[in-house]
Amino acid sequence: TQTATAYAVVGGSVHLDQHTLAAMVENQADGVPLQVEVTFLASGVVRMRVQEETPLAPRYDDTQKHVLRDEGQSLVYARGEDLQLVSEAGVHTVSYDGSTAVGSNATFSVRMTERPWTLTYLVDGKPSVQLNTKGFFRFEHLRHKPEDAPEGEWEERFGSWTDTKPRGPESFGMDIGFAGAEHVYGIPEHSSPLSLRATRGKDAYDQPYRLYNLDVFEYELDNPMALYGSVPLMLAHSADATAGVLWLNAAETWVDVEHVRSGLFRRSAGVDTHWISEAGVLDVFVLPGPHARDVFAQYAELVTPTPLPREFALGYHQCRWNYLDAADVLGVSAGLHTHEIPYDVIWLDIEHTDGKRYFTWDAAKFPDPIAMQHTLAQDGHRLVTVVDPHVKHDPAYAVWSDANARGLFVKARDGTDFQGWCWPGDSNWLDCFNPNATAWLGEQYALDRYNGSTTSLFVWNDMNEPSVFNGPEITMDKDAVHHGGWEHRQVHNVNGMLYHKATSDGLRARETPALRPFVLSRAYFAGSQRYGAIWTGDNTATWEHLRASVPMVLSNNVAGIHFVGADVGGFFGNPDSQLLTRWYQLGIWYPFFRAHAHIDTKRREPWLLGEPYLTHIRTAIRQRYRLLPYLYTLFRETSLTGLPLLRPMWVEFPRETSLFAEDSAFMVGSAIMVAPVTTAEAQSVRVVFPSHEVWYDMHSHAAYSAPLTRQFAVQLADTLVFARGGSIVPTRERRRRSSALMQRDPFTLYVYASRTGSASGQLYVDDGESYDYENGSFIERDLIFANATLESRPSVRTDASGEQSAFAAAMAAVRIERVVVVGLLRTFTTATVVEGDHERSVDVSCGDTECTIRDPAVHITNDWAIRLA
């Protein structure tokens, strides 16, 4: 419903200065002028900021510093000469040519009206994203406390807690409409469907989506309640276009969603949203697209996409709260070896410490942690230990004593150190907004400070929302005070990310030259993807939670949090053997693949289930390891483009309306579709094969010609995984105990022919641990199959640098040991291999569904061609 807004542009205040359209907006009732700045980026992204012209006190405005690439200093603005302002009858339109801005043929413009004040982003002259067109904009300006202040505005009670709210009300909100959109996605973390359910209208939630990082015990499903992370990024999609909005605010935020329908058949006319934040500055980025890939690239330009992780982090992680002692750790490792299950990392939860004092060990249980790590490392395995942000209040504990002496803890509202309860009992919290505190935290990971650590030890940051057991909603009081005098309410959602960052920086600094860190965090915000992986928190061993993990992981990927997974098997409860098997079969596709369990659950290492479950789980984990080359190559693509690793079906098939709400099947990159089994005693699964393409069962190589919907019978051993025709998927087929032992193994290439007999893909290889790839030390090959010929060429990013040449020389012996071409319409008996000046003939064996070239002996570093004949 349109609402008459109380805000209008102050006459004569609109002007365009270089890349910024500025204006003053005023609420006629209070007469407090607000400064509006609309900034145009070269990519087509538009940023709008609103705050008081002369605030009574500064508003918190450092969220941008923590989130934006290079603290916002490297944003590329449109050139002033590329922008044109036309003002007529109270309407101001700024236009620039999208073909020069974002490499598309679309034209972009922004229209500001004075009375009422609104802002509309237009693509090719049509409204795309609309701000305040419903008149919901409100801005509570800072003011002195009146004598008759209404109850709750300046002091608020929640149960036994009192929030003093010393600055009074300072919230703001605005409606943002997506014209023509049919679905909206993102704003994790919630346990809601991928396509966000409305919070207004028919079949709607009864409350808005809440963004406020919380430690939630046994969280409910299909609910807009706040969970562990918050990313205020929303994407809107229709068959014609995709757009997005980043609401850059770290305070508690609420988002309403309403689907707008019109006409006799109630067709979608758009999606209206309403955003409200408790504090800070109104700072909104509009990402115009107009295609999904454009939106992902535009967001990546703002915040930096997920960097390449340590390669071992893509392997299998074995965890529980808690492995009992060093003998237990080594026994679990030996059990995985005995049952020929590859793994990369074993984890230790809080019980490994001396009384929950982080950076320590329980000497009785782990008398020689370095020797334990060295034993694991012999087979390429790593160890992860947990380090939480609460510090046990204990003067005899060196970590607490040093931090206390340096004044590094968060303060209570009365100026004393904030103190609360967590796992160790009485605890204090490091102030992550104090640069001295984060630098100090990083220093604790130095090998000579963290006793018992080695370079094969990595870190898990849990409880960093922050979780405070005796605090309101199990978190920190909103009127606690951080460095700079900022209240916790203003910075809450970014707190966990800064702890994550400090840990990541510390691991990076412990070695020279620096190696890529691995840090898992539970709390997260926009930008957390730069510092490591996250997971969906404390889920439960039920089929419902298994199903919910798919939209939760997809929603995070859409919002730029790519390296994410759910606890395989469920954290709470005891899964039966069927559920645990199915969870492994799905979990191998999570970008972050970890099994984890609560301390009160039964042990569930795979071999404890017996047969046939052990075999099915082992088969699944081995499938993960076979596909590590494909997954690592996908991470390379994501690090450059911002594209999700796990993709909702609509991302790859943006015009197939029947897939817009699909959140059971998903794509892994562009080449693989997974339709997991997520119901108990399932006898069959319905699979929709989209687009006019051919799809191949990755196990049997049976072909299915789309568009097609088919019901597949399934038994417990069956997984439904399909390769998209036109794709090339690299694998490594040799069985090893860990990914580290695969580093020099040969590759196999699976070529899945399209209807026209062509295919393409990539293979990316680097050393998997250093930053040398940034200087060219990598191998990146474009793989092209056409006219019965497979070719390998260097990618456009490959240059003839000394670093590239040195790495290629080190990898010169690594070869392609097999090529499998699936979907050819004829058979072949031989192939001609051309590599450099050498030409040779090799045999080809063809069956009903594929032709196999065994050991063509071409090398991943070279240009070559294999011609079937």
PDB file of N, CA and C in Angstrom, residues 25 83 96 129 142-143 147 217-218 223 259 319 327 385 443 455 481 542 565 570 655 694 714 736 763 818 852:
ATOM      1  N   VAL A  25      17.257  16.072   2.523  1.00  0.00           N
ATOM      2  CA  VAL A  25      15.891  15.578   2.696  1.00  0.00           C
ATOM      3  C   VAL A  25      15.449  15.943   4.100  1.00  0.00           C
ATOM      4  N   LEU A  83      28.401  10.750 -16.762  1.00  0.00           N
ATOM      5  CA  LEU A  83      27.112  10.922 -16.093  1.00  0.00           C
ATOM      6  C   LEU A  83      26.445  12.206 -16.565  1.00  0.00           C
ATOM      7  N   TYR A  96      23.774   7.072 -17.243  1.00  0.00           N
ATOM      8  CA  TYR A  96      25.055   6.756 -17.873  1.00  0.00           C
ATOM      9  C   TYR A  96      24.919   5.470 -18.654  1.00  0.00           C
ATOM     10  N   VAL A 129      14.790  -1.364  -9.233  1.00  0.00           N
ATOM     11  CA  VAL A 129      14.813  -1.306  -7.777  1.00  0.00           C
ATOM     12  C   VAL A 129      14.296   0.072  -7.360  1.00  0.00           C
ATOM     13  N   LEU A 142      19.163  11.689  16.228  1.00  0.00           N
ATOM     14  CA  LEU A 142      19.660  11.733  17.603  1.00  0.00           C
ATOM     15  C   LEU A 142      19.161  13.005  18.277  1.00  0.00           C
ATOM     16  N   ARG A 143      18.831  12.896  19.576  1.00  0.00           N
ATOM     17  CA  ARG A 143      18.235  14.020  20.293  1.00  0.00           C
ATOM     18  C   ARG A 143      18.548  13.888  21.780  1.00  0.00           C
ATOM     19  N   GLU A 147      12.054  15.090  29.147  1.00  0.00           N
ATOM     20  CA  GLU A 147      11.620  14.733  30.495  1.00  0.00           C
ATOM     21  C   GLU A 147      10.488  13.714  30.482  1.00  0.00           C
ATOM     22  N   PHE A 217      20.022 -22.557  20.505  1.00  0.00           N
ATOM     23  CA  PHE A 217      20.026 -23.969  20.879  1.00  0.00           C
ATOM     24  C   PHE A 217      18.879 -24.679  20.159  1.00  0.00           C
ATOM     25  N   GLU A 218      19.215 -25.729  19.377  1.00  0.00           N
ATOM     26  CA  GLU A 218      18.211 -26.534  18.669  1.00  0.00           C
ATOM     27  C   GLU A 218      17.227 -25.635  17.914  1.00  0.00           C
ATOM     28  N   ASN A 223      11.680 -20.937   9.540  1.00  0.00           N
ATOM     29  CA  ASN A 223      11.452 -19.870  10.514  1.00  0.00           C
ATOM     30  C   ASN A 223      12.353 -18.690  10.166  1.00  0.00           C
ATOM     31  N   HIS A 259       4.982 -10.216  -1.436  1.00  0.00           N
ATOM     32  CA  HIS A 259       4.854 -10.445  -2.876  1.00  0.00           C
ATOM     33  C   HIS A 259       3.666  -9.638  -3.406  1.00  0.00           C
ATOM     34  N   CYS A 319      35.107 -34.895  13.126  1.00  0.00           N
ATOM     35  CA  CYS A 319      35.018 -34.088  14.344  1.00  0.00           C
ATOM     36  C   CYS A 319      33.943 -34.632  15.270  1.00  0.00           C
ATOM     37  N   ALA A 327      45.312 -40.788  22.384  1.00  0.00           N
ATOM     38  CA  ALA A 327      45.125 -42.158  21.917  1.00  0.00           C
ATOM     39  C   ALA A 327      43.834 -42.288  21.115  1.00  0.00           C
ATOM     40  N   THR A 385      42.013 -27.207  16.353  1.00  0.00           N
ATOM     41  CA  THR A 385      41.600 -27.022  17.743  1.00  0.00           C
ATOM     42  C   THR A 385      40.679 -25.814  17.833  1.00  0.00           C
ATOM     43  N   GLU A 443      48.867 -12.647  17.608  1.00  0.00           N
ATOM     44  CA  GLU A 443      50.181 -13.043  18.119  1.00  0.00           C
ATOM     45  C   GLU A 443      50.129 -14.320  18.949  1.00  0.00           C
ATOM     46  N   THR A 455      52.790 -26.209  12.537  1.00  0.00           N
ATOM     47  CA  THR A 455      52.231 -25.621  11.313  1.00  0.00           C
ATOM     48  C   THR A 455      51.140 -26.484  10.704  1.00  0.00           C
ATOM     49  N   VAL A 481      30.327  -1.612  25.955  1.00  0.00           N
ATOM     50  CA  VAL A 481      31.056  -0.561  25.236  1.00  0.00           C
ATOM     51  C   VAL A 481      32.346  -1.113  24.641  1.00  0.00           C
ATOM     52  N   THR A 542      17.883 -35.197  12.267  1.00  0.00           N
ATOM     53  CA  THR A 542      16.555 -35.546  11.769  1.00  0.00           C
ATOM     54  C   THR A 542      16.541 -35.395  10.259  1.00  0.00           C
ATOM     55  N   GLY A 565      29.152 -25.357   5.059  1.00  0.00           N
ATOM     56  CA  GLY A 565      28.580 -26.691   5.135  1.00  0.00           C
ATOM     57  C   GLY A 565      27.701 -26.816   6.358  1.00  0.00           C
ATOM     58  N   GLY A 570      24.124 -34.385  11.830  1.00  0.00           N
ATOM     59  CA  GLY A 570      23.393 -33.606  12.821  1.00  0.00           C
ATOM     60  C   GLY A 570      24.162 -33.517  14.127  1.00  0.00           C
ATOM     61  N   ARG A 655      15.812 -18.601 -16.893  1.00  0.00           N
ATOM     62  CA  ARG A 655      14.512 -18.360 -17.521  1.00  0.00           C
ATOM     63  C   ARG A 655      13.529 -19.498 -17.287  1.00  0.00           C
ATOM     64  N   VAL A 694      21.389 -32.356 -22.969  1.00  0.00           N
ATOM     65  CA  VAL A 694      21.459 -33.760 -22.595  1.00  0.00           C
ATOM     66  C   VAL A 694      22.186 -33.839 -21.254  1.00  0.00           C
ATOM     67  N   VAL A 714      15.169 -45.607  -6.189  1.00  0.00           N
ATOM     68  CA  VAL A 714      16.430 -45.528  -5.455  1.00  0.00           C
ATOM     69  C   VAL A 714      16.464 -46.562  -4.339  1.00  0.00           C
ATOM     70  N   ARG A 736      43.923 -42.501  -2.035  1.00  0.00           N
ATOM     71  CA  ARG A 736      44.958 -42.110  -1.090  1.00  0.00           C
ATOM     72  C   ARG A 736      44.324 -41.854   0.278  1.00  0.00           C
ATOM     73  N   LEU A 763      40.878 -26.873 -15.964  1.00  0.00           N
ATOM     74  CA  LEU A 763      41.640 -27.527 -14.910  1.00  0.00           C
ATOM     75  C   LEU A 763      42.569 -26.491 -14.320  1.00  0.00           C
ATOM     76  N   ARG A 818      43.958 -40.739 -18.337  1.00  0.00           N
ATOM     77  CA  ARG A 818      42.804 -41.337 -18.991  1.00  0.00           C
ATOM     78  C   ARG A 818      41.852 -40.231 -19.424  1.00  0.00           C
ATOM     79  N   THR A 852      36.922 -44.642 -24.196  1.00  0.00           N
ATOM     80  CA  THR A 852      37.990 -44.414 -23.229  1.00  0.00           C
ATOM     81  C   THR A 852      39.341 -44.436 -23.918  1.00  0.00           C
TER      82      THR A 852
END
